[in-house]
Amino acid sequence: DAKTTQPPSMDCAEGRAANLPCNHSTISGNEYVYWYRQIHSQGPQYIIHGLKNNETNEMASLIITEDRKSSTLILPHATLRDTAVYYCIVRVDPNDYKLSFGAGTTVTVRA
Amino acid sequence: DAGITQSPRHKVTETGTPVTLRCHQTENHRYMYWYRQDPGHGLRLIHYSYGVKDTDKGEVSDGYSVSRSKTEDFLLTLESATSSQTSVYFCAISEPASRETQYFGPGTRLLVL
């Protein structure tokens, strides 16, 4: 099973870019990397996903290394509202309907 | 934001009483899910539905039942609530082509006394 490793916490200054790393060294060739976040007292929120090319949307950018063993989620201009727990998820079983959230990274954006 | 609402948003009930939580979506997504979230356990899947009247169990389904008579509604019933079912319950939706891209509702906080 592909598993992910994330740092437990990180701080970021408001207005600066936040770079969130994720290691997934056992990822297989057809598995996507997904990022979610959960702001306190809210439901999880889908951010972005990718296979091997870098991806960008209105929320963030996802950079996946060429060997696909790690990725970085980039919040280009962090705001206080980006304070949340961020989860990196790799799809493990195509017949498994659940999302397996690990402990994630608690990101605190400071003014 | 995806059009997902959950009701009630907060509920206090007593042990042994039945409780029904409702998830309503306006996105016409085929798949719907019920999760619970507890400290130290993260999100755990209770039941899911892959179409009207098509449901299956997740990893923590004991003590829960579900029904889906319409595309837009997915009901979760605690047949006889216990204190261990005190939790925050989240509903989610997705499309078959991308089951991992799930959109979550705001959650229901349930306290069983």
PDB file of C-alpha atoms in Angstrom:
ATOM      1  CA  ASP A   1       0.000   0.000   0.000  1.00  0.00           C
ATOM      2  CA  ALA A   2       1.223   3.467  -0.818  1.00  0.00           C
ATOM      3  CA  LYS A   3       1.455   5.527   2.340  1.00  0.00           C
ATOM      4  CA  THR A   4       2.196   9.150   2.924  1.00  0.00           C
ATOM      5  CA  THR A   5       4.410  10.982   5.387  1.00  0.00           C
ATOM      6  CA  GLN A   6       3.874  14.610   6.282  1.00  0.00           C
ATOM      7  CA  PRO A   7       5.438  16.872   8.900  1.00  0.00           C
ATOM      8  CA  PRO A   8       3.093  17.268  11.865  1.00  0.00           C
ATOM      9  CA  SER A   9       3.075  21.048  11.833  1.00  0.00           C
ATOM     10  CA  MET A  10       4.430  24.150  10.203  1.00  0.00           C
ATOM     11  CA  ASP A  11       4.054  27.901  10.496  1.00  0.00           C
ATOM     12  CA  CYS A  12       3.792  30.377   7.678  1.00  0.00           C
ATOM     13  CA  ALA A  13       3.727  34.148   7.545  1.00  0.00           C
ATOM     14  CA  GLU A  14       0.663  35.781   6.086  1.00  0.00           C
ATOM     15  CA  GLY A  15       1.202  36.788   2.476  1.00  0.00           C
ATOM     16  CA  ARG A  16       4.090  34.400   1.976  1.00  0.00           C
ATOM     17  CA  ALA A  17       4.023  31.129   0.085  1.00  0.00           C
ATOM     18  CA  ALA A  18       3.419  27.997   2.134  1.00  0.00           C
ATOM     19  CA  ASN A  19       5.162  24.883   0.854  1.00  0.00           C
ATOM     20  CA  LEU A  20       3.766  21.658   2.288  1.00  0.00           C
ATOM     21  CA  PRO A  21       5.788  18.514   1.633  1.00  0.00           C
ATOM     22  CA  CYS A  22       4.529  14.959   1.368  1.00  0.00           C
ATOM     23  CA  ASN A  23       6.515  11.775   0.912  1.00  0.00           C
ATOM     24  CA  HIS A  24       4.921   8.822  -0.855  1.00  0.00           C
ATOM     25  CA  SER A  25       7.900   6.673  -1.775  1.00  0.00           C
ATOM     26  CA  THR A  26       5.857   3.497  -2.416  1.00  0.00           C
ATOM     27  CA  ILE A  27       3.402   5.084  -4.813  1.00  0.00           C
ATOM     28  CA  SER A  28       2.634   3.004  -7.883  1.00  0.00           C
ATOM     29  CA  GLY A  29       2.496   4.278 -11.433  1.00  0.00           C
ATOM     30  CA  ASN A  30      -1.249   4.744 -11.710  1.00  0.00           C
ATOM     31  CA  GLU A  31      -1.926   6.233  -8.295  1.00  0.00           C
ATOM     32  CA  TYR A  32      -2.881   9.870  -7.977  1.00  0.00           C
ATOM     33  CA  VAL A  33      -1.856  12.232  -5.212  1.00  0.00           C
ATOM     34  CA  TYR A  34      -4.730  14.136  -3.610  1.00  0.00           C
ATOM     35  CA  TRP A  35      -4.667  17.038  -1.196  1.00  0.00           C
ATOM     36  CA  TYR A  36      -7.435  18.003   1.182  1.00  0.00           C
ATOM     37  CA  ARG A  37      -7.608  20.402   4.063  1.00  0.00           C
ATOM     38  CA  GLN A  38      -9.838  20.755   7.080  1.00  0.00           C
ATOM     39  CA  ILE A  39     -10.397  24.097   8.701  1.00  0.00           C
ATOM     40  CA  HIS A  40     -11.379  23.872  12.325  1.00  0.00           C
ATOM     41  CA  SER A  41     -15.014  22.810  12.834  1.00  0.00           C
ATOM     42  CA  GLN A  42     -15.630  22.431   9.112  1.00  0.00           C
ATOM     43  CA  GLY A  43     -15.813  19.478   6.743  1.00  0.00           C
ATOM     44  CA  PRO A  44     -12.748  18.455   4.746  1.00  0.00           C
ATOM     45  CA  GLN A  45     -12.237  20.407   1.547  1.00  0.00           C
ATOM     46  CA  TYR A  46     -10.768  19.036  -1.662  1.00  0.00           C
ATOM     47  CA  ILE A  47      -7.855  21.148  -2.900  1.00  0.00           C
ATOM     48  CA  ILE A  48      -6.119  19.539  -5.858  1.00  0.00           C
ATOM     49  CA  HIS A  49      -4.844  16.279  -7.272  1.00  0.00           C
ATOM     50  CA  GLY A  50      -2.266  15.116  -9.790  1.00  0.00           C
ATOM     51  CA  LEU A  51      -0.609  12.088 -11.337  1.00  0.00           C
ATOM     52  CA  LYS A  52       2.803  13.195 -12.559  1.00  0.00           C
ATOM     53  CA  ASN A  53       2.479  16.621 -14.096  1.00  0.00           C
ATOM     54  CA  ASN A  54       2.404  19.748 -12.009  1.00  0.00           C
ATOM     55  CA  GLU A  55      -1.085  21.057 -11.462  1.00  0.00           C
ATOM     56  CA  THR A  56      -2.475  24.467 -10.569  1.00  0.00           C
ATOM     57  CA  ASN A  57      -5.924  25.686  -9.726  1.00  0.00           C
ATOM     58  CA  GLU A  58      -7.411  28.711  -8.012  1.00  0.00           C
ATOM     59  CA  MET A  59      -6.480  27.397  -4.579  1.00  0.00           C
ATOM     60  CA  ALA A  60      -3.009  25.943  -4.927  1.00  0.00           C
ATOM     61  CA  SER A  61      -0.276  24.378  -7.003  1.00  0.00           C
ATOM     62  CA  LEU A  62       0.893  20.792  -6.797  1.00  0.00           C
ATOM     63  CA  ILE A  63       4.458  19.917  -7.679  1.00  0.00           C
ATOM     64  CA  ILE A  64       5.225  16.211  -8.068  1.00  0.00           C
ATOM     65  CA  THR A  65       8.831  15.068  -8.374  1.00  0.00           C
ATOM     66  CA  GLU A  66       9.869  13.225 -11.501  1.00  0.00           C
ATOM     67  CA  ASP A  67      10.223   9.928  -9.630  1.00  0.00           C
ATOM     68  CA  ARG A  68       6.803  10.602  -8.009  1.00  0.00           C
ATOM     69  CA  LYS A  69       8.108   9.721  -4.575  1.00  0.00           C
ATOM     70  CA  SER A  70       7.238  13.084  -3.121  1.00  0.00           C
ATOM     71  CA  SER A  71       5.136  16.124  -3.785  1.00  0.00           C
ATOM     72  CA  THR A  72       4.697  19.676  -2.526  1.00  0.00           C
ATOM     73  CA  LEU A  73       1.498  21.614  -2.151  1.00  0.00           C
ATOM     74  CA  ILE A  74       2.050  25.318  -2.593  1.00  0.00           C
ATOM     75  CA  LEU A  75      -0.312  27.963  -1.246  1.00  0.00           C
ATOM     76  CA  PRO A  76       1.045  30.965  -3.128  1.00  0.00           C
ATOM     77  CA  HIS A  77      -0.080  33.754  -0.805  1.00  0.00           C
ATOM     78  CA  ALA A  78      -1.152  32.311   2.508  1.00  0.00           C
ATOM     79  CA  THR A  79      -3.891  34.086   4.429  1.00  0.00           C
ATOM     80  CA  LEU A  80      -5.110  33.609   7.977  1.00  0.00           C
ATOM     81  CA  ARG A  81      -8.053  31.648   6.539  1.00  0.00           C
ATOM     82  CA  ASP A  82      -5.610  29.036   5.227  1.00  0.00           C
ATOM     83  CA  THR A  83      -4.900  27.908   8.784  1.00  0.00           C
ATOM     84  CA  ALA A  84      -6.000  24.272   8.709  1.00  0.00           C
ATOM     85  CA  VAL A  85      -4.891  20.659   8.770  1.00  0.00           C
ATOM     86  CA  TYR A  86      -3.669  19.608   5.323  1.00  0.00           C
ATOM     87  CA  TYR A  87      -3.862  15.998   4.223  1.00  0.00           C
ATOM     88  CA  CYS A  88      -1.918  14.303   1.454  1.00  0.00           C
ATOM     89  CA  ILE A  89      -3.653  11.145   0.234  1.00  0.00           C
ATOM     90  CA  VAL A  90      -2.636   8.498  -2.252  1.00  0.00           C
ATOM     91  CA  ARG A  91      -5.289   6.207  -3.584  1.00  0.00           C
ATOM     92  CA  VAL A  92      -4.497   2.730  -2.432  1.00  0.00           C
ATOM     93  CA  ASP A  93      -7.217   0.352  -3.531  1.00  0.00           C
ATOM     94  CA  PRO A  94      -9.414   1.064  -6.558  1.00  0.00           C
ATOM     95  CA  ASN A  95     -12.208  -0.912  -4.889  1.00  0.00           C
ATOM     96  CA  ASP A  96     -11.925   1.009  -1.656  1.00  0.00           C
ATOM     97  CA  TYR A  97     -14.489   3.741  -1.403  1.00  0.00           C
ATOM     98  CA  LYS A  98     -13.171   5.482   1.660  1.00  0.00           C
ATOM     99  CA  LEU A  99     -10.655   8.262   1.844  1.00  0.00           C
ATOM    100  CA  SER A 100      -7.877   7.431   4.263  1.00  0.00           C
ATOM    101  CA  PHE A 101      -6.817  10.604   6.001  1.00  0.00           C
ATOM    102  CA  GLY A 102      -3.620  10.358   8.001  1.00  0.00           C
ATOM    103  CA  ALA A 103      -2.576  12.813  10.684  1.00  0.00           C
ATOM    104  CA  GLY A 104      -1.823  15.554   8.160  1.00  0.00           C
ATOM    105  CA  THR A 105       0.129  18.768   8.649  1.00  0.00           C
ATOM    106  CA  THR A 106      -1.286  21.461  10.899  1.00  0.00           C
ATOM    107  CA  VAL A 107      -0.515  24.722   9.143  1.00  0.00           C
ATOM    108  CA  THR A 108      -0.738  27.915  11.152  1.00  0.00           C
ATOM    109  CA  VAL A 109      -0.626  31.159   9.214  1.00  0.00           C
ATOM    110  CA  ARG A 110       0.538  34.024  11.397  1.00  0.00           C
ATOM    111  CA  ALA A 111      -0.049  37.721  10.844  1.00  0.00           C
TER     112      ALA A 111
ATOM    113  CA  ASP B   1     -18.805  25.160  -2.750  1.00  0.00           C
ATOM    114  CA  ALA B   2     -20.662  21.974  -3.550  1.00  0.00           C
ATOM    115  CA  GLY B   3     -24.349  22.111  -2.664  1.00  0.00           C
ATOM    116  CA  ILE B   4     -24.390  19.791   0.316  1.00  0.00           C
ATOM    117  CA  THR B   5     -26.409  20.397   3.428  1.00  0.00           C
ATOM    118  CA  GLN B   6     -26.721  18.324   6.558  1.00  0.00           C
ATOM    119  CA  SER B   7     -29.491  18.406   9.099  1.00  0.00           C
ATOM    120  CA  PRO B   8     -29.612  18.822  11.956  1.00  0.00           C
ATOM    121  CA  ARG B   9     -26.306  20.591  12.478  1.00  0.00           C
ATOM    122  CA  HIS B  10     -26.331  19.884  16.209  1.00  0.00           C
ATOM    123  CA  LYS B  11     -28.258  17.323  18.198  1.00  0.00           C
ATOM    124  CA  VAL B  12     -28.337  16.117  21.774  1.00  0.00           C
ATOM    125  CA  THR B  13     -30.118  12.862  22.430  1.00  0.00           C
ATOM    126  CA  GLU B  14     -30.377  10.179  25.065  1.00  0.00           C
ATOM    127  CA  THR B  15     -28.980   6.668  25.012  1.00  0.00           C
ATOM    128  CA  GLY B  16     -31.356   4.183  23.439  1.00  0.00           C
ATOM    129  CA  THR B  17     -33.254   6.604  21.236  1.00  0.00           C
ATOM    130  CA  PRO B  18     -33.213   6.383  17.432  1.00  0.00           C
ATOM    131  CA  VAL B  19     -31.628   9.267  15.558  1.00  0.00           C
ATOM    132  CA  THR B  20     -31.740  10.095  11.854  1.00  0.00           C
ATOM    133  CA  LEU B  21     -29.300  12.429  10.168  1.00  0.00           C
ATOM    134  CA  ARG B  22     -29.998  13.782   6.722  1.00  0.00           C
ATOM    135  CA  CYS B  23     -27.650  14.665   3.901  1.00  0.00           C
ATOM    136  CA  HIS B  24     -29.047  16.576   0.946  1.00  0.00           C
ATOM    137  CA  GLN B  25     -27.172  17.429  -2.257  1.00  0.00           C
ATOM    138  CA  THR B  26     -28.078  19.575  -5.238  1.00  0.00           C
ATOM    139  CA  GLU B  27     -25.164  18.390  -7.417  1.00  0.00           C
ATOM    140  CA  ASN B  28     -26.768  15.199  -8.770  1.00  0.00           C
ATOM    141  CA  HIS B  29     -23.647  13.238  -7.798  1.00  0.00           C
ATOM    142  CA  ARG B  30     -24.122   9.501  -7.858  1.00  0.00           C
ATOM    143  CA  TYR B  31     -21.972   8.549  -4.865  1.00  0.00           C
ATOM    144  CA  MET B  32     -22.695   9.596  -1.317  1.00  0.00           C
ATOM    145  CA  TYR B  33     -20.860   8.758   1.900  1.00  0.00           C
ATOM    146  CA  TRP B  34     -21.256   9.022   5.640  1.00  0.00           C
ATOM    147  CA  TYR B  35     -18.126   9.438   7.775  1.00  0.00           C
ATOM    148  CA  ARG B  36     -17.607  10.006  11.456  1.00  0.00           C
ATOM    149  CA  GLN B  37     -14.707  11.940  12.887  1.00  0.00           C
ATOM    150  CA  ASP B  38     -13.357  11.399  16.377  1.00  0.00           C
ATOM    151  CA  PRO B  39     -10.162  12.569  18.072  1.00  0.00           C
ATOM    152  CA  GLY B  40      -7.409  10.020  17.568  1.00  0.00           C
ATOM    153  CA  HIS B  41      -9.293   8.155  14.849  1.00  0.00           C
ATOM    154  CA  GLY B  42      -9.533  10.620  12.022  1.00  0.00           C
ATOM    155  CA  LEU B  43     -12.293  10.156   9.474  1.00  0.00           C
ATOM    156  CA  ARG B  44     -13.874   6.720   9.308  1.00  0.00           C
ATOM    157  CA  LEU B  45     -16.334   5.566   6.683  1.00  0.00           C
ATOM    158  CA  ILE B  46     -19.662   4.338   8.040  1.00  0.00           C
ATOM    159  CA  HIS B  47     -21.717   3.591   4.920  1.00  0.00           C
ATOM    160  CA  TYR B  48     -21.733   4.678   1.330  1.00  0.00           C
ATOM    161  CA  SER B  49     -24.137   4.663  -1.581  1.00  0.00           C
ATOM    162  CA  TYR B  50     -23.331   4.180  -5.255  1.00  0.00           C
ATOM    163  CA  GLY B  51     -26.822   4.898  -6.474  1.00  0.00           C
ATOM    164  CA  VAL B  52     -30.462   5.083  -5.481  1.00  0.00           C
ATOM    165  CA  LYS B  53     -31.254   2.116  -3.249  1.00  0.00           C
ATOM    166  CA  ASP B  54     -27.645   0.876  -3.622  1.00  0.00           C
ATOM    167  CA  THR B  55     -25.707   1.043  -0.390  1.00  0.00           C
ATOM    168  CA  ASP B  56     -22.870  -0.796   1.289  1.00  0.00           C
ATOM    169  CA  LYS B  57     -21.066  -0.910   4.589  1.00  0.00           C
ATOM    170  CA  GLY B  58     -17.922   0.956   5.438  1.00  0.00           C
ATOM    171  CA  GLU B  59     -15.398   0.215   8.149  1.00  0.00           C
ATOM    172  CA  VAL B  60     -17.530   1.195  11.177  1.00  0.00           C
ATOM    173  CA  SER B  61     -21.091   0.307  10.205  1.00  0.00           C
ATOM    174  CA  ASP B  62     -22.276  -1.519  13.355  1.00  0.00           C
ATOM    175  CA  GLY B  63     -25.190   0.301  14.951  1.00  0.00           C
ATOM    176  CA  TYR B  64     -25.925   2.359  11.841  1.00  0.00           C
ATOM    177  CA  SER B  65     -28.228   1.945   8.888  1.00  0.00           C
ATOM    178  CA  VAL B  66     -28.698   4.060   5.788  1.00  0.00           C
ATOM    179  CA  SER B  67     -31.274   4.645   3.117  1.00  0.00           C
ATOM    180  CA  ARG B  68     -31.242   6.372  -0.226  1.00  0.00           C
ATOM    181  CA  SER B  69     -34.604   6.645  -1.949  1.00  0.00           C
ATOM    182  CA  LYS B  70     -33.663   9.660  -4.069  1.00  0.00           C
ATOM    183  CA  THR B  71     -30.428  10.779  -5.692  1.00  0.00           C
ATOM    184  CA  GLU B  72     -30.312  13.902  -3.574  1.00  0.00           C
ATOM    185  CA  ASP B  73     -30.912  12.437  -0.116  1.00  0.00           C
ATOM    186  CA  PHE B  74     -28.866  10.020   1.975  1.00  0.00           C
ATOM    187  CA  LEU B  75     -30.124   9.249   5.474  1.00  0.00           C
ATOM    188  CA  LEU B  76     -28.075   7.855   8.326  1.00  0.00           C
ATOM    189  CA  THR B  77     -29.961   6.236  11.200  1.00  0.00           C
ATOM    190  CA  LEU B  78     -28.585   5.324  14.580  1.00  0.00           C
ATOM    191  CA  GLU B  79     -30.995   2.568  15.509  1.00  0.00           C
ATOM    192  CA  SER B  80     -30.459   2.891  19.258  1.00  0.00           C
ATOM    193  CA  ALA B  81     -27.971   5.619  20.067  1.00  0.00           C
ATOM    194  CA  THR B  82     -25.100   4.879  22.428  1.00  0.00           C
ATOM    195  CA  SER B  83     -22.574   7.195  24.028  1.00  0.00           C
ATOM    196  CA  SER B  84     -19.870   5.748  21.772  1.00  0.00           C
ATOM    197  CA  GLN B  85     -21.713   7.268  18.821  1.00  0.00           C
ATOM    198  CA  THR B  86     -21.101  10.759  20.107  1.00  0.00           C
ATOM    199  CA  SER B  87     -19.166  12.216  17.216  1.00  0.00           C
ATOM    200  CA  VAL B  88     -19.104  14.635  14.333  1.00  0.00           C
ATOM    201  CA  TYR B  89     -20.737  13.145  11.253  1.00  0.00           C
ATOM    202  CA  PHE B  90     -19.835  14.252   7.752  1.00  0.00           C
ATOM    203  CA  CYS B  91     -21.597  13.516   4.536  1.00  0.00           C
ATOM    204  CA  ALA B  92     -19.680  13.560   1.258  1.00  0.00           C
ATOM    205  CA  ILE B  93     -20.459  13.195  -2.424  1.00  0.00           C
ATOM    206  CA  SER B  94     -18.477  12.248  -5.511  1.00  0.00           C
ATOM    207  CA  GLU B  95     -18.803  11.136  -9.068  1.00  0.00           C
ATOM    208  CA  PRO B  96     -17.946   7.559 -10.151  1.00  0.00           C
ATOM    209  CA  ALA B  97     -15.125   8.663 -12.428  1.00  0.00           C
ATOM    210  CA  SER B  98     -13.310  10.303  -9.532  1.00  0.00           C
ATOM    211  CA  ARG B  99     -14.303   8.748  -6.244  1.00  0.00           C
ATOM    212  CA  GLU B 100     -11.360  10.320  -4.449  1.00  0.00           C
ATOM    213  CA  THR B 101     -12.532  13.842  -5.248  1.00  0.00           C
ATOM    214  CA  GLN B 102     -15.102  14.027  -2.510  1.00  0.00           C
ATOM    215  CA  TYR B 103     -16.994  17.114  -1.471  1.00  0.00           C
ATOM    216  CA  PHE B 104     -18.006  17.283   2.158  1.00  0.00           C
ATOM    217  CA  GLY B 105     -20.922  18.775   3.971  1.00  0.00           C
ATOM    218  CA  PRO B 106     -20.606  21.030   7.037  1.00  0.00           C
ATOM    219  CA  GLY B 107     -21.070  18.200   9.526  1.00  0.00           C
ATOM    220  CA  THR B 108     -23.503  17.263  12.282  1.00  0.00           C
ATOM    221  CA  ARG B 109     -22.357  17.304  15.901  1.00  0.00           C
ATOM    222  CA  LEU B 110     -24.138  14.584  17.826  1.00  0.00           C
ATOM    223  CA  LEU B 111     -23.995  14.191  21.580  1.00  0.00           C
ATOM    224  CA  VAL B 112     -25.491  11.053  23.100  1.00  0.00           C
ATOM    225  CA  LEU B 113     -26.038  11.329  26.843  1.00  0.00           C
TER     226      LEU B 113
END
